């Protein structure tokens, strides 16, 4: 049984991604975003459980990538598709459970062509996952932004809109901001940028200083800014990896 437990958790990741898509294409992007968070938690847990139980398999690795392609490849593209359609199309907002909420553009007869640019993230996520599966350099760290990190940035946008955080609505629904973010995230996914992984072999400070600093700062940002903190947390993740990248370049 323990051999199959990590794969079962991976399947939970996939299920959450599928449920996210159903809500996204029905126009409820906020609920879809929460399922993205659940998928990310399952994605982290399957690796943690596999290492704790010391079980691994080729099928598990392939299953993980297939699940990630849905939850962290198709889903962010769908969110950006809707947000770009909202930013450039006729539909602006509706109400769900008494809260202001973004409307999906699936009701529009002809979504604006620019909305389809959002699926660039899906394409580059597929390239990122294919590279990861065939790159022996990424056993203990990452090269390029991991797909879950990219997707969490995208999924934070509907939550910022739903809860109308810090008056950022006009920023989030600015077409140039959305297009710029799409291009930036797509580039980071396949960039030759070494990033540390949140994999703890021990709990000693000396061995995990960068990881502990990141987790502490990330927790503080999330408590203070909630969903609006997610892009800042991912930016912090990249910046904390810079000394490691510089050290590699110097060597």
CSV table of C-alpha atoms in Angstrom, one decimal:
chain,number,residue,atom,x,y,z
A,1,UNK,CA,0.0,0.0,0.0
A,2,UNK,CA,2.7,2.5,0.9
A,3,UNK,CA,4.2,2.1,-2.6
A,4,UNK,CA,0.9,3.5,-4.1
A,5,UNK,CA,0.3,6.3,-1.6
A,6,UNK,CA,2.4,9.0,-3.4
A,7,UNK,CA,0.6,8.1,-6.7
A,8,UNK,CA,-2.8,8.4,-5.0
A,9,UNK,CA,-1.8,11.9,-3.7
A,10,UNK,CA,-0.6,12.8,-7.3
A,11,UNK,CA,-4.1,11.7,-8.6
A,12,UNK,CA,-5.6,14.1,-6.0
A,13,UNK,CA,-3.5,16.9,-7.5
A,14,UNK,CA,-4.9,15.9,-10.9
A,15,UNK,CA,-8.5,15.8,-9.6
A,16,UNK,CA,-8.1,19.3,-8.1
A,17,UNK,CA,-6.8,20.6,-11.4
A,18,UNK,CA,-9.9,19.1,-13.2
A,19,UNK,CA,-12.2,20.7,-10.7
A,20,UNK,CA,-10.4,24.0,-11.0
A,21,UNK,CA,-11.0,23.9,-14.8
A,22,UNK,CA,-14.8,23.3,-14.3
A,23,UNK,CA,-15.1,26.3,-12.1
A,24,UNK,CA,-12.9,28.5,-14.3
A,25,UNK,CA,-14.9,27.8,-17.4
A,26,UNK,CA,-18.2,28.4,-15.6
A,27,UNK,CA,-16.9,31.8,-14.7
A,28,UNK,CA,-16.1,31.2,-11.0
A,29,UNK,CA,-12.4,31.9,-11.1
A,30,UNK,CA,-12.0,32.4,-7.4
A,31,UNK,CA,-13.2,28.9,-6.5
A,32,UNK,CA,-11.0,27.6,-9.3
A,33,UNK,CA,-8.1,29.4,-7.7
A,34,UNK,CA,-8.7,27.7,-4.4
A,35,UNK,CA,-8.6,24.3,-6.1
A,36,UNK,CA,-5.3,25.4,-7.6
A,37,UNK,CA,-4.0,25.9,-4.1
A,38,UNK,CA,-5.2,22.4,-3.1
A,39,UNK,CA,-3.5,21.0,-6.2
A,40,UNK,CA,-0.2,22.7,-5.2
A,41,UNK,CA,-0.5,21.3,-1.7
A,42,UNK,CA,-1.0,17.8,-3.1
A,43,UNK,CA,1.9,18.2,-5.5
A,44,UNK,CA,4.2,19.1,-2.6
A,45,UNK,CA,2.8,16.3,-0.4
A,46,UNK,CA,3.3,13.5,-2.9
A,47,UNK,CA,7.1,14.1,-3.2
A,48,UNK,CA,7.3,14.5,0.6
A,49,UNK,CA,5.5,11.2,1.2
A,50,UNK,CA,7.6,9.4,-1.5
A,51,UNK,CA,10.8,10.6,0.2
A,52,UNK,CA,9.6,9.7,3.7
A,53,UNK,CA,8.5,6.2,2.6
A,54,UNK,CA,11.6,5.8,0.3
A,55,UNK,CA,9.4,4.7,-2.6
A,56,UNK,CA,9.8,5.9,-6.2
A,57,UNK,CA,9.0,4.6,-9.7
A,58,UNK,CA,9.1,5.6,-13.3
A,59,UNK,CA,5.3,5.5,-13.4
A,60,UNK,CA,5.1,7.9,-10.5
A,61,UNK,CA,7.4,10.4,-12.2
A,62,UNK,CA,5.4,10.3,-15.4
A,63,UNK,CA,2.1,10.5,-13.5
A,64,UNK,CA,3.4,13.5,-11.6
A,65,UNK,CA,4.2,15.3,-14.9
A,66,UNK,CA,0.9,14.4,-16.5
A,67,UNK,CA,-1.0,15.7,-13.4
A,68,UNK,CA,1.1,18.9,-13.3
A,69,UNK,CA,0.4,19.5,-17.0
A,70,UNK,CA,-3.3,19.8,-16.1
A,71,UNK,CA,-3.1,21.6,-12.8
A,72,UNK,CA,-0.1,23.8,-13.5
A,73,UNK,CA,-0.2,23.9,-17.3
A,74,UNK,CA,-3.8,24.0,-18.7
A,75,UNK,CA,-5.3,25.7,-15.6
A,76,UNK,CA,-3.1,28.9,-15.6
A,77,UNK,CA,-3.6,29.3,-19.3
A,78,UNK,CA,-7.4,29.1,-18.8
A,79,UNK,CA,-7.3,31.7,-16.0
A,80,UNK,CA,-5.3,34.1,-18.2
A,81,UNK,CA,-7.6,33.4,-21.1
A,82,UNK,CA,-10.5,34.6,-19.0
A,83,UNK,CA,-8.7,37.5,-17.5
A,84,UNK,CA,-7.5,38.8,-20.9
A,85,UNK,CA,-11.0,38.4,-22.3
A,86,UNK,CA,-12.4,40.4,-19.4
A,87,UNK,CA,-9.8,43.1,-19.8
A,88,UNK,CA,-10.5,43.5,-23.5
A,89,UNK,CA,-14.0,42.2,-23.9
A,90,UNK,CA,-17.5,43.4,-23.0
A,91,UNK,CA,-18.0,41.3,-19.8
A,92,UNK,CA,-16.6,42.9,-16.6
A,93,UNK,CA,-18.1,41.5,-13.4
A,94,UNK,CA,-20.9,39.7,-11.7
A,95,UNK,CA,-21.6,38.7,-8.1
A,96,UNK,CA,-21.2,35.4,-6.4
A,97,UNK,CA,-22.3,34.8,-2.8
A,98,UNK,CA,-22.8,38.5,-2.4
A,99,UNK,CA,-19.1,39.3,-3.2
A,100,UNK,CA,-17.8,41.1,-6.3
A,101,UNK,CA,-16.5,38.4,-8.6
A,102,UNK,CA,-15.1,38.3,-12.1
A,103,UNK,CA,-17.3,37.0,-14.8
A,104,UNK,CA,-16.1,34.3,-17.2
A,105,UNK,CA,-16.0,35.1,-20.9
A,106,UNK,CA,-17.5,31.8,-21.9
A,107,UNK,CA,-20.8,33.6,-22.3
A,108,UNK,CA,-19.3,35.8,-25.0
A,109,UNK,CA,-20.1,34.6,-28.5
A,110,UNK,CA,-16.6,35.6,-29.8
A,111,UNK,CA,-13.9,36.0,-27.1
A,112,UNK,CA,-11.3,38.6,-28.2
A,113,UNK,CA,-8.4,37.0,-30.0
A,114,UNK,CA,-5.9,38.5,-27.6
A,115,UNK,CA,-7.4,36.3,-24.8
A,116,UNK,CA,-5.9,33.2,-26.5
A,117,UNK,CA,-2.4,34.6,-25.8
A,118,UNK,CA,-2.9,33.4,-22.2
A,119,UNK,CA,-2.4,29.8,-23.4
A,120,UNK,CA,1.3,30.6,-24.0
A,121,UNK,CA,1.8,29.8,-20.4
A,122,UNK,CA,0.3,26.3,-21.1
A,123,UNK,CA,2.7,25.7,-24.0
A,124,UNK,CA,5.8,26.8,-22.1
A,125,UNK,CA,4.6,24.8,-19.0
A,126,UNK,CA,4.6,21.7,-21.3
A,127,UNK,CA,8.2,22.6,-22.4
A,128,UNK,CA,9.2,23.1,-18.8
A,129,UNK,CA,7.9,19.7,-17.7
A,130,UNK,CA,9.5,17.9,-20.7
A,131,UNK,CA,12.9,19.5,-19.9
A,132,UNK,CA,12.6,18.6,-16.2
A,133,UNK,CA,12.0,15.0,-17.0
A,134,UNK,CA,15.1,14.8,-19.2
A,135,UNK,CA,17.5,17.1,-17.3
A,136,UNK,CA,19.8,15.3,-14.9
A,137,UNK,CA,20.8,18.7,-13.4
A,138,UNK,CA,17.4,19.1,-11.7
A,139,UNK,CA,17.6,16.2,-9.2
A,140,UNK,CA,18.1,18.4,-6.1
A,141,UNK,CA,17.3,21.9,-7.5
A,142,UNK,CA,15.4,23.5,-10.4
A,143,UNK,CA,16.4,25.2,-13.6
A,144,UNK,CA,13.7,27.6,-14.6
A,145,UNK,CA,10.6,28.6,-12.6
A,146,UNK,CA,8.6,25.5,-11.4
A,147,UNK,CA,5.2,25.2,-12.9
A,148,UNK,CA,3.4,25.3,-9.5
A,149,UNK,CA,5.1,28.6,-8.7
A,150,UNK,CA,4.0,30.1,-12.0
A,151,UNK,CA,0.4,28.8,-11.5
A,152,UNK,CA,0.1,30.2,-8.0
A,153,UNK,CA,1.0,33.7,-9.3
A,154,UNK,CA,-1.7,33.4,-12.0
A,155,UNK,CA,-4.2,31.9,-9.6
A,156,UNK,CA,-3.7,34.8,-7.1
A,157,UNK,CA,-5.1,37.3,-9.6
A,158,UNK,CA,-8.8,36.1,-9.4
A,159,UNK,CA,-8.5,36.1,-5.6
A,160,UNK,CA,-7.2,39.7,-5.6
A,161,UNK,CA,-10.2,40.6,-7.8
A,162,UNK,CA,-12.7,38.7,-5.8
A,163,UNK,CA,-11.7,40.2,-2.5
A,164,UNK,CA,-10.9,43.6,-4.1
A,165,UNK,CA,-7.5,43.8,-2.3
A,166,UNK,CA,-5.7,47.1,-2.0
A,167,UNK,CA,-7.5,48.7,-5.0
A,168,UNK,CA,-5.6,46.5,-7.5
A,169,UNK,CA,-8.5,45.7,-9.7
A,170,UNK,CA,-7.6,48.1,-12.5
A,171,UNK,CA,-4.0,46.9,-12.4
A,172,UNK,CA,-5.0,43.2,-12.6
A,173,UNK,CA,-7.4,43.9,-15.4
A,174,UNK,CA,-4.9,46.0,-17.4
A,175,UNK,CA,-4.4,44.2,-20.7
A,176,UNK,CA,-0.7,45.3,-20.9
A,177,UNK,CA,-0.1,44.0,-17.4
A,178,UNK,CA,-1.7,40.7,-18.2
A,179,UNK,CA,0.2,40.3,-21.5
A,180,UNK,CA,3.5,41.3,-19.9
A,181,UNK,CA,2.9,38.8,-17.1
A,182,UNK,CA,2.1,36.1,-19.6
A,183,UNK,CA,5.3,36.7,-21.5
A,184,UNK,CA,7.4,37.0,-18.4
A,185,UNK,CA,6.1,33.8,-16.8
A,186,UNK,CA,6.5,31.9,-20.1
A,187,UNK,CA,10.1,33.0,-20.3
A,188,UNK,CA,10.9,32.2,-16.7
A,189,UNK,CA,9.5,28.7,-17.1
A,190,UNK,CA,12.2,27.7,-19.6
A,191,UNK,CA,15.0,30.1,-18.5
A,192,UNK,CA,18.4,28.7,-17.6
A,193,UNK,CA,17.9,30.1,-14.1
A,194,UNK,CA,19.0,27.8,-11.2
A,195,UNK,CA,16.5,27.9,-8.3
A,196,UNK,CA,16.6,26.1,-5.0
A,197,UNK,CA,14.1,23.4,-4.2
A,198,UNK,CA,12.1,23.1,-1.0
A,199,UNK,CA,13.5,19.7,-0.2
A,200,UNK,CA,14.8,19.1,3.3
A,201,UNK,CA,17.3,16.3,3.8
A,202,UNK,CA,17.9,17.5,7.4
A,203,UNK,CA,16.3,20.3,9.6
A,204,UNK,CA,19.7,21.9,10.5
A,205,UNK,CA,19.8,25.7,9.9
A,206,UNK,CA,23.3,25.5,8.3
A,207,UNK,CA,22.0,23.1,5.6
A,208,UNK,CA,18.7,24.9,4.9
A,209,UNK,CA,19.4,28.6,5.7
A,210,UNK,CA,18.0,29.8,2.4
A,211,UNK,CA,14.9,27.6,2.7
A,212,UNK,CA,14.1,28.7,6.2
A,213,UNK,CA,14.6,32.4,5.4
A,214,UNK,CA,12.3,32.0,2.4
A,215,UNK,CA,9.6,30.2,4.4
A,216,UNK,CA,9.7,32.8,7.2
A,217,UNK,CA,9.5,35.8,4.9
A,218,UNK,CA,6.8,34.1,2.8
A,219,UNK,CA,4.7,33.4,5.8
A,220,UNK,CA,4.9,37.0,6.9
A,221,UNK,CA,4.0,38.3,3.5
A,222,UNK,CA,1.0,36.0,3.2
A,223,UNK,CA,-0.3,37.0,6.7
A,224,UNK,CA,0.0,40.7,5.9
A,225,UNK,CA,-1.1,40.8,2.2
A,226,UNK,CA,-3.0,37.5,1.7
A,227,UNK,CA,-3.5,36.7,-2.0
A,228,UNK,CA,-1.7,39.9,-3.1
A,229,UNK,CA,1.5,38.5,-1.5
A,230,UNK,CA,1.8,35.5,-3.8
A,231,UNK,CA,3.5,37.3,-6.7
A,232,UNK,CA,5.9,38.9,-4.1
A,233,UNK,CA,6.6,35.5,-2.6
A,234,UNK,CA,7.6,34.0,-6.0
A,235,UNK,CA,9.7,37.1,-6.7
A,236,UNK,CA,11.4,36.6,-3.3
A,237,UNK,CA,12.0,32.9,-4.3
A,238,UNK,CA,13.8,34.0,-7.4
A,239,UNK,CA,15.8,36.7,-5.7
A,240,UNK,CA,17.0,34.3,-2.9
A,241,UNK,CA,18.2,32.0,-5.6
A,242,UNK,CA,20.4,34.7,-7.1
A,243,UNK,CA,23.4,34.2,-4.8
A,244,UNK,CA,23.4,30.5,-5.8
A,245,UNK,CA,23.2,31.4,-9.4
A,246,UNK,CA,26.1,33.9,-9.1
A,247,UNK,CA,28.2,31.3,-7.3
A,248,UNK,CA,27.7,28.8,-10.1
A,249,UNK,CA,28.6,31.4,-12.7
A,250,UNK,CA,31.7,32.3,-10.8
A,251,UNK,CA,32.9,28.7,-10.6
